[in-house]
Short mmCIF file of C-alpha atoms in Angstrom, two decimals:
data_model
loop_
_atom_site.label_atom_id
_atom_site.label_comp_id
_atom_site.label_asym_id
_atom_site.label_seq_id
_atom_site.Cartn_x
_atom_site.Cartn_y
_atom_site.Cartn_z
CA MET A 1 131.52 -1.66 -157.80
CA ARG A 2 134.03 1.19 -157.97
CA ASN A 3 131.22 3.77 -157.80
CA ALA A 4 129.66 1.91 -154.87
CA TYR A 5 132.94 2.09 -152.95
CA LYS A 6 133.29 5.80 -153.73
CA LYS A 7 129.77 6.52 -152.51
CA LEU A 8 130.39 4.50 -149.33
CA ILE A 9 133.60 6.41 -148.55
CA ILE A 10 131.99 9.81 -149.15
CA ASN A 11 128.97 8.93 -146.99
CA GLN A 12 131.21 7.72 -144.17
CA ARG A 13 133.13 11.00 -144.28
CA ARG A 14 129.84 12.87 -143.77
CA ASN A 15 128.83 10.50 -140.97
CA ASN A 16 132.11 11.13 -139.15
CA LYS A 17 131.43 14.87 -139.13
CA ILE A 18 127.92 14.36 -137.76
CA ILE A 19 129.15 11.98 -135.05
CA ASN A 20 131.83 14.45 -133.94
CA GLU A 21 129.24 17.24 -133.70
CA LEU A 22 126.75 15.17 -131.69
CA LYS A 23 129.19 13.83 -129.07
CA VAL A 24 127.86 14.80 -125.64
CA ASP A 25 129.18 13.72 -122.25
CA ASN A 26 126.56 11.94 -120.16
CA ILE A 27 128.47 12.46 -116.91
CA GLU A 28 131.60 14.26 -115.77
CA ASP A 29 133.87 11.21 -116.06
CA LYS A 30 133.60 9.89 -119.62
CA SER A 31 135.55 6.74 -118.75
CA GLU A 32 132.70 5.52 -116.52
CA LYS A 33 130.28 2.87 -117.70
CA CYS A 34 127.77 0.42 -116.33
CA PRO A 35 129.71 -2.40 -114.59
CA TYR A 36 126.97 -4.90 -115.45
CA CYS A 37 126.35 -4.42 -119.20
CA GLU A 38 129.15 -1.94 -120.05
CA CYS A 39 126.67 0.57 -121.50
CA THR A 40 128.14 4.10 -121.54
CA GLU A 41 124.75 5.83 -121.31
CA PHE A 42 123.33 6.41 -117.84
CA ILE A 43 121.84 9.12 -115.61
CA LYS A 44 122.28 10.37 -112.07
CA PHE A 45 119.98 8.46 -109.74
CA GLY A 46 120.15 9.95 -106.27
CA SER A 47 122.82 9.28 -103.68
CA TYR A 48 123.57 6.87 -100.84
CA LYS A 49 125.59 7.93 -97.78
CA GLY A 50 126.78 10.95 -99.74
CA ILE A 51 127.94 8.87 -102.73
CA GLN A 52 126.44 9.69 -106.14
CA ARG A 53 124.52 6.81 -107.73
CA TYR A 54 123.78 6.27 -111.42
CA ARG A 55 121.17 4.26 -113.32
CA CYS A 56 121.93 2.46 -116.58
CA LYS A 57 119.80 3.62 -119.55
CA ASN A 58 120.02 0.23 -121.25
CA THR A 59 116.41 -1.04 -121.09
CA LYS A 60 117.65 -4.63 -120.68
CA CYS A 61 119.71 -3.66 -117.63
CA GLU A 62 118.54 -0.49 -115.80
CA LYS A 63 120.67 -1.36 -112.76
CA THR A 64 122.05 1.26 -110.39
CA PHE A 65 125.71 1.67 -109.43
CA THR A 66 128.33 4.09 -108.12
CA LYS A 67 131.81 4.99 -109.35
CA GLU A 68 133.11 2.55 -106.75
CA SER A 69 131.34 -0.21 -108.70
CA ASN A 70 134.13 0.04 -111.30
CA ASN A 71 136.87 -0.44 -108.72
CA PRO A 72 139.04 -3.20 -110.28
CA PHE A 73 139.40 -4.95 -106.91
CA ARG A 74 135.82 -4.76 -105.63
CA CYS A 75 134.39 -8.04 -104.28
CA SER A 76 137.73 -9.79 -104.83
CA LYS A 77 140.21 -9.73 -101.97
CA LYS A 78 142.17 -12.67 -103.40
CA PHE A 79 142.57 -11.00 -106.79
CA LYS A 80 143.80 -7.81 -105.09
CA GLU A 81 146.47 -9.80 -103.25
CA ASN A 82 147.59 -12.01 -106.15
CA TRP A 83 146.98 -10.14 -109.42
CA VAL A 84 150.65 -9.19 -109.93
CA LYS A 85 151.77 -12.81 -109.46
CA TYR A 86 149.05 -14.01 -111.81
CA TYR A 87 150.09 -11.49 -114.45
CA ASP A 88 153.66 -12.80 -114.35
CA VAL A 89 152.65 -16.41 -115.06
CA PHE A 90 149.92 -15.44 -117.52
CA ILE A 91 152.11 -13.18 -119.66
CA ASN A 92 154.78 -15.90 -119.87
CA GLY A 93 152.36 -18.18 -121.70
CA LEU A 94 151.37 -20.65 -119.00
CA THR A 95 148.11 -22.53 -119.55
CA LEU A 96 145.05 -21.91 -117.39
CA ARG A 97 145.73 -25.10 -115.41
CA GLU A 98 149.38 -24.14 -114.87
CA CYS A 99 148.37 -20.66 -113.72
CA ALA A 100 145.82 -22.17 -111.35
CA LYS A 101 148.38 -24.57 -109.88
CA ALA A 102 151.03 -21.86 -109.49
CA LEU A 103 148.70 -19.64 -107.44
CA ASN A 104 146.64 -22.37 -105.77
CA ILE A 105 143.36 -21.21 -107.28
CA THR A 106 140.61 -23.08 -109.14
CA LEU A 107 140.54 -23.48 -112.92
CA VAL A 108 137.40 -21.31 -113.09
CA THR A 109 139.12 -18.53 -111.13
CA SER A 110 142.16 -18.79 -113.40
CA PHE A 111 139.90 -18.40 -116.45
CA TYR A 112 138.18 -15.37 -114.92
CA TRP A 113 141.44 -13.67 -113.94
CA ARG A 114 142.92 -14.20 -117.42
CA HIS A 115 139.91 -12.49 -118.97
CA ARG A 116 140.18 -9.67 -116.46
CA PHE A 117 143.60 -8.90 -117.94
CA LEU A 118 142.47 -9.42 -121.55
CA HIS A 119 139.54 -7.05 -121.00
CA ASP A 120 141.82 -4.47 -119.41
CA LEU A 121 144.25 -4.57 -122.35
CA LYS A 122 141.43 -4.31 -124.87
CA ILE A 123 139.89 -1.26 -123.19
CA LYS A 124 143.18 0.59 -122.67
CA ASN A 125 144.55 -0.03 -126.15
CA HIS A 126 141.33 0.53 -128.10
CA ILE A 127 141.73 2.79 -131.14
CA GLU A 128 138.50 4.25 -132.48
CA ARG A 129 139.97 5.27 -135.85
CA ILE A 130 143.41 4.35 -137.13
CA ASP A 131 145.34 7.04 -138.99
CA SER A 132 148.60 7.85 -140.80
CA TYR A 133 150.14 5.10 -142.99
CA VAL A 134 148.26 1.83 -142.39
CA GLU A 135 148.91 -1.69 -143.69
CA PHE A 136 145.85 -3.97 -143.67
CA THR A 137 145.95 -7.77 -143.80
CA LYS A 138 143.28 -10.46 -143.47
CA LEU A 139 143.17 -13.20 -140.85
CA VAL A 140 140.84 -16.18 -141.36
CA THR A 141 140.09 -18.55 -138.47
CA THR A 142 137.62 -21.41 -138.06
CA GLU A 143 134.71 -20.70 -135.72
CA ASN A 144 135.31 -22.23 -132.29
CA PHE A 145 132.64 -22.94 -129.65
CA LYS A 146 135.08 -23.93 -126.90
CA GLY A 147 133.38 -23.82 -123.49
CA SER A 148 129.85 -23.49 -124.91
CA ARG A 149 127.23 -25.90 -123.59
CA ASN A 150 124.44 -25.08 -126.01
CA ILE A 151 125.72 -25.53 -129.55
CA ASN A 152 122.92 -25.44 -132.10
CA THR A 153 124.95 -26.33 -135.17
CA LYS A 154 127.73 -28.66 -136.24
CA GLU A 155 128.92 -26.24 -138.91
CA ARG A 156 131.97 -24.10 -138.29
CA ASP A 157 132.05 -20.86 -140.27
CA LYS A 158 135.20 -19.09 -141.35
CA ILE A 159 135.60 -15.91 -139.28
CA VAL A 160 137.31 -13.03 -141.10
CA THR A 161 139.34 -10.51 -139.10
CA ILE A 162 140.99 -7.45 -140.64
CA ASN A 163 144.17 -6.30 -138.89
CA GLY A 164 145.56 -2.83 -139.47
CA VAL A 165 149.00 -1.65 -138.30
CA ASN A 166 150.19 1.92 -138.82
CA ASP A 167 153.65 3.47 -138.77
CA SER A 168 153.33 4.27 -135.04
CA ILE A 169 152.56 0.57 -134.40
CA ASN A 170 149.01 1.35 -133.40
CA ILE A 171 146.94 -1.73 -134.20
CA ILE A 172 143.25 -2.42 -134.80
CA SER A 173 141.68 -5.85 -135.19
CA VAL A 174 138.18 -5.79 -136.66
CA ILE A 175 136.05 -8.95 -136.62
CA ALA A 176 134.60 -8.21 -140.06
CA GLY A 177 132.57 -11.14 -141.33
CA ARG A 178 131.56 -14.79 -141.60
CA ARG A 179 132.49 -17.00 -144.55
CA TYR A 180 133.01 -13.97 -146.78
CA PHE A 181 134.62 -10.53 -146.87
CA GLY A 182 133.31 -7.97 -149.35
CA PHE A 183 131.51 -4.65 -149.78
CA ASN A 184 128.90 -5.17 -147.04
CA GLU A 185 131.51 -6.21 -144.48
CA ILE A 186 133.60 -3.13 -145.29
CA LYS A 187 130.50 -0.94 -144.99
CA LYS A 188 129.29 -2.39 -141.68
CA LYS A 189 132.54 -3.07 -139.85
CA LEU A 190 135.72 -1.62 -141.33
CA ILE A 191 135.33 1.82 -142.87
CA GLN A 192 134.19 3.56 -139.68
CA ARG A 193 137.45 2.48 -138.01
CA ILE A 194 139.63 4.36 -140.53
CA ASP A 195 140.51 8.05 -140.33
CA GLU A 196 139.66 9.79 -143.61
CA LYS A 197 143.17 11.28 -143.83
CA ALA A 198 144.86 7.88 -143.50
CA TYR A 199 146.91 6.41 -146.34
CA ILE A 200 145.87 2.76 -146.34
CA VAL A 201 147.34 -0.24 -148.13
CA GLY A 202 145.63 -3.62 -148.48
CA MET A 203 147.94 -6.61 -148.64
CA ILE A 204 147.50 -10.19 -149.84
CA ASP A 205 143.68 -9.94 -150.18
CA ALA A 206 142.42 -8.57 -153.54
CA ARG A 207 139.17 -7.03 -152.22
CA LEU A 208 141.01 -5.31 -149.40
CA ASP A 209 143.61 -3.98 -151.82
CA TYR A 210 140.93 -2.64 -154.19
CA PHE A 211 139.03 -0.88 -151.38
CA CYS A 212 142.23 0.76 -150.11
CA LYS A 213 143.08 2.13 -153.56
CA VAL A 214 139.61 3.66 -153.97
CA PHE A 215 139.78 5.07 -150.42
CA ILE A 216 143.05 6.86 -151.24
CA GLU A 217 141.63 8.17 -154.52
CA VAL A 218 138.44 9.59 -152.98
CA ASN A 219 140.11 11.14 -149.93
CA LYS A 220 143.19 12.27 -151.89
CA SER A 221 145.42 10.81 -149.19
CA LYS A 222 149.13 11.56 -149.47
CA LEU A 223 151.95 9.22 -148.54
CA ASN A 224 154.93 10.35 -146.51
CA GLU A 225 157.87 8.96 -148.49
CA LYS A 226 160.03 8.77 -145.36
CA ILE A 227 157.81 6.08 -143.83
CA GLU A 228 159.14 2.52 -144.02
CA LYS A 229 156.71 0.38 -146.03
CA ASN A 230 155.76 -3.31 -146.16
CA THR A 231 156.86 -3.75 -142.56
CA HIS A 232 153.73 -5.50 -141.29
CA ARG A 233 152.51 -7.50 -144.29
CA LYS A 234 152.94 -10.76 -142.32
CA TYR A 235 151.16 -9.52 -139.19
CA SER A 236 148.04 -11.67 -139.68
CA ILE A 237 150.08 -14.75 -140.61
CA LYS A 238 152.14 -14.40 -137.44
CA ALA A 239 149.01 -13.73 -135.39
CA LYS A 240 147.46 -16.99 -136.57
CA LEU A 241 150.57 -18.93 -135.55
CA TRP A 242 150.61 -17.11 -132.21
CA LEU A 243 146.99 -18.08 -131.49
CA LYS A 244 147.86 -21.79 -131.77
CA LYS A 245 149.78 -21.74 -128.50
CA PHE A 246 146.46 -21.38 -126.64
CA ARG A 247 145.24 -24.72 -128.07
CA GLY A 248 141.89 -23.38 -129.18
CA ILE A 249 140.17 -20.08 -128.42
CA ALA A 250 136.41 -19.58 -128.37
CA SER A 251 135.62 -17.24 -131.26
CA LYS A 252 133.65 -14.91 -129.00
CA TYR A 253 136.92 -14.13 -127.19
CA LEU A 254 139.02 -13.74 -130.36
CA SER A 255 139.09 -9.93 -130.26
CA ASP A 256 140.31 -10.03 -126.64
CA TYR A 257 143.24 -12.30 -127.49
CA LEU A 258 144.10 -10.20 -130.54
CA SER A 259 144.38 -7.20 -128.20
CA LEU A 260 146.99 -9.16 -126.24
CA ARG A 261 148.75 -10.03 -129.49
CA ALA A 262 148.82 -6.34 -130.48
CA PHE A 263 150.20 -5.43 -127.05
CA GLU A 264 153.00 -7.99 -127.35
CA TYR A 265 153.80 -7.10 -130.96
CA LYS A 266 154.19 -3.41 -130.17
CA ASN A 267 156.14 -3.74 -126.94
CA ASN A 268 158.48 -6.57 -127.95
CA GLY A 269 159.90 -4.67 -130.92
CA GLU A 270 159.06 -7.76 -132.97
CA TYR A 271 158.46 -5.56 -136.03
CA LYS A 272 161.95 -4.02 -135.97
CA ASN A 273 164.04 -5.51 -138.77
CA CYS A 274 167.23 -4.14 -137.26
CA ILE A 275 166.88 -6.52 -134.29
CA PRO A 276 168.17 -10.08 -134.85
CA ILE A 277 165.33 -12.53 -135.48
CA GLU A 278 166.39 -14.65 -132.49
CA GLU A 279 165.65 -11.68 -130.23
CA ARG A 280 162.44 -10.66 -132.02
CA ILE A 281 160.71 -14.00 -131.48
CA LYS A 282 161.21 -13.89 -127.71
CA PHE A 283 157.99 -12.86 -126.02
CA LYS A 284 159.18 -10.91 -123.01
CA ILE A 285 157.09 -7.94 -121.98
CA ASN A 286 159.15 -5.15 -120.46
CA LEU A 287 156.30 -2.87 -119.34
CA GLY A 288 155.11 -2.45 -115.78
CA VAL A 289 151.79 -4.09 -115.00
CA GLU A 290 148.66 -2.35 -113.82
CA ILE A 291 144.93 -3.01 -114.00
CA SER A 292 142.31 -0.29 -113.77
CA THR A 293 139.11 -1.78 -115.21
CA TYR A 294 136.48 -4.20 -113.98
CA ILE A 295 134.29 -6.75 -115.73
CA THR A 296 131.80 -9.13 -114.18
CA TRP A 297 131.79 -12.91 -114.54
CA ASN A 298 128.45 -12.77 -116.34
CA SER A 299 129.74 -10.23 -118.86
CA ILE A 300 132.57 -12.61 -119.74
CA LYS A 301 130.45 -15.76 -119.98
CA LEU A 302 127.58 -14.13 -121.89
CA LYS A 303 129.81 -12.47 -124.45
CA GLU A 304 128.87 -13.10 -128.09
CA LEU A 305 130.79 -13.07 -131.35
CA GLU A 306 130.64 -9.66 -133.02
CA VAL A 307 129.48 -10.96 -136.43
#
């Protein structure tokens, strides 16, 4: 098994170099994407009234759009007028029904607006590869089909998520596997999210710990002795407790909620041991609010679990 891990790590290092060499911009603005399926590959497709149009290269979509299609307030006058108010009640932990009542909107609209914010946070705070000193922990949750109308099984798998927090409080949450976490899950989901120069530490889980030690050995990673260690070993435990306040989350939306958790954790200073615990457990976000992304209702409803 040790040799298998070594081979995996070396191969991933080669793959990273190839990926970096092959990166090519499809259009001038790399942040653009198809507003219907979120595919980042598309081509110029004529113009309309002087506005450049694009066509999605996803064969299942192939719809046309303009840059204006990604306007966060398009087709939603009410959201444009009330999004700041909604953010205030949403970030303070109110339920969907309470948010709906506070702003005099329907429960469906409240659900959609919440996921607009979750999607925005996930996109803005996405980290392709985590680096520096990283502490990894494992989060296990029971599969949840909340809101689904077509459930084909009564079984509920255990969903394994690997959370990584580095010394800059950058956080990744990788939905890694079902029922089990081992070599194949590391190969398919985790290793490509780790910078080869990172010094990684696996906590609590034996397989995670073993992989991290081999990773350090193969890449000859060096630890900065000045970095404070064992600061985030309870991150996944706290995240699981935090998730309970939502009274059940559909597993297909788990990664979105974990993005919110990461946002709160970083900006509340919850990780700082020098702050009294009474202050650390207060969830008060001190950042200004803004939203700059767009996601359709269908993209939210048709989302699927990543494993």
